[in-house]
Amino acid sequence: MTQPASMIKDQALAPGGRLKIDWVKQHMPLLEQINEEFRKSKPFAGMNIAICLHLEAKTAYLAQVLHNAGANVAISGSNPLSTQDDVAAALAESGVIVNAWHGCTPQEYDKLLQATAGIGPDFVIDDGGDLVHLLHNDLKKHLPKIKGGCEETTTGLHRLRGMAARNELRFPMIAVNDAYCKYLFDNRYGTGQSTWDGIMRTTNLVVAGKTVVVAGYGWCGRGVAMRAKGLGANVIVTEVDPIKALEAGMDGFRVMPMQEAARRGQIFVTLTGCNDVITKEHFLVMQDGAVLANAGHFDVEISKPDLAALATDVKEVRANIEEYMMEDGRRLYLLGEGRLVNLACADGHPVEIMDLSFAIQALSLEYLLKAGETLADEVIEVPKQVDNWVARLKLKADGVEIDTLSEAQVKYMNGIA
Ligand code: ADE
């Protein structure tokens, strides 16, 4: 059967994308090792894998690894602004079916995702839950063939756990986000660095001395607050969870409601996974020049409808910065249309971090393959051996050795000695 054609912006952009992919390959030793093994053993020979992930260079390498493992791979971007068109073009020429372009409209986004799901997947990889949602609604006909999938992120897992609780999930989904080697590094250090990368390269403004408001103190929020402190900012955290609020306080941050923080902040970063975190009553009291950035999965945390309703004028004042002019002359600056600032305005998480996350993705898919029909249609944890393997390999790649328990110590720890 001939492969469906890719739907991308411009094939001529491929050379730039190739350079980006070549660069990340040199810094992803775990995926490289998996690639070597899969290339020889071809575990996914003849199978179809549909992917919905942020389509930048690290993701492209993961797609190539699965393609080299014998699979027919189709991929879409998981956010209209995170796709890099040069990377999409380079990936398409390597034999992967790519359905993605930067800046697609919501209708185009659906069409592109439908094309990817239309491959008739045996396995899926999702980031945020849109692909799995589509397969359980408009494209139900593909459900019987699907053996399982993996979800990359916290938001996607919220959606999946809701489906599972309602008994609606029709294939097993592995919670890649919840592996230690994922959230401890990707959510915390990955988001911590890439969010500031996005804000700094977009605004070119100093962070030192500014008051930064971080909304949400989950693993991502912890990372962003920690790095803001390191950059010299005065950090305020807003939370709804009393334990996380306490933790933020003991980590040295001021904690207060958003209504109070709104008057003090100069840079705002939302990472709650919830909607309407910053709304009209907050915009009304913000300082002139406040910068608004979102690093949560969907563009619903900073209310764009409220911002638009308050604004007397909106214009792009620099690439990826929209200025909302308030009636009283204050200017509020929204980065990347309120979409994930680290991907819409930068290149996503650092390469070595995504090496860990995508190694877990690849090995979790292999686990699903080997498990066959034995797994229930539920949200499943990443097997401990995958997490451990990834940690050990990363230590090895970094040249770090660690101690091993002696037999006597093992006995002691087991209460035998
Ligand atoms: N690059 C690819 N997927 C990503 C993600 N979920 N977060 C940050 N960077 C990424």
JSON list of C-alpha atoms and ligand atoms in Angstrom, two decimals, residues 53-54 56 58-59 127 152 186 194 342-343 347-349 354 358, ligand 1:
[
{"chain": "A", "resi": 53, "resn": "LEU", "atom": "CA", "xyz": [3.43, 15.47, 20.26]},
{"chain": "A", "resi": 54, "resn": "HIS", "atom": "CA", "xyz": [5.00, 18.91, 20.08]},
{"chain": "A", "resi": 56, "resn": "GLU", "atom": "CA", "xyz": [10.22, 19.94, 17.27]},
{"chain": "A", "resi": 58, "resn": "LYS", "atom": "CA", "xyz": [13.65, 15.95, 19.77]},
{"chain": "A", "resi": 59, "resn": "THR", "atom": "CA", "xyz": [10.20, 14.67, 18.90]},
{"chain": "A", "resi": 127, "resn": "ASP", "atom": "CA", "xyz": [0.56, 14.74, 24.63]},
{"chain": "A", "resi": 152, "resn": "GLU", "atom": "CA", "xyz": [3.23, 12.38, 27.95]},
{"chain": "A", "resi": 186, "resn": "ASP", "atom": "CA", "xyz": [11.10, 17.03, 32.58]},
{"chain": "A", "resi": 194, "resn": "SER", "atom": "CA", "xyz": [12.50, 26.13, 28.89]},
{"chain": "A", "resi": 342, "resn": "ASN", "atom": "CA", "xyz": [8.39, 27.21, 26.16]},
{"chain": "A", "resi": 343, "resn": "LEU", "atom": "CA", "xyz": [7.27, 25.68, 22.87]},
{"chain": "A", "resi": 347, "resn": "ASP", "atom": "CA", "xyz": [12.35, 25.00, 21.39]},
{"chain": "A", "resi": 348, "resn": "GLY", "atom": "CA", "xyz": [10.76, 23.16, 24.31]},
{"chain": "A", "resi": 349, "resn": "HIS", "atom": "CA", "xyz": [12.69, 21.42, 27.05]},
{"chain": "A", "resi": 354, "resn": "MET", "atom": "CA", "xyz": [13.72, 15.06, 26.52]},
{"chain": "A", "resi": 358, "resn": "PHE", "atom": "CA", "xyz": [11.37, 9.96, 25.15]},
{"chain": "B", "resi": 1, "resn": "ADE", "atom": "N1", "xyz": [9.43, 18.80, 23.30]},
{"chain": "B", "resi": 1, "resn": "ADE", "atom": "C1", "xyz": [8.65, 17.81, 22.84]},
{"chain": "B", "resi": 1, "resn": "ADE", "atom": "N2", "xyz": [7.62, 17.56, 23.65]},
{"chain": "B", "resi": 1, "resn": "ADE", "atom": "C2", "xyz": [7.75, 18.45, 24.68]},
{"chain": "B", "resi": 1, "resn": "ADE", "atom": "C3", "xyz": [6.99, 18.70, 25.84]},
{"chain": "B", "resi": 1, "resn": "ADE", "atom": "N3", "xyz": [5.91, 18.00, 26.14]},
{"chain": "B", "resi": 1, "resn": "ADE", "atom": "N4", "xyz": [7.40, 19.68, 26.67]},
{"chain": "B", "resi": 1, "resn": "ADE", "atom": "C4", "xyz": [8.50, 20.41, 26.36]},
{"chain": "B", "resi": 1, "resn": "ADE", "atom": "N5", "xyz": [9.25, 20.21, 25.29]},
{"chain": "B", "resi": 1, "resn": "ADE", "atom": "C5", "xyz": [8.88, 19.23, 24.45]}
]
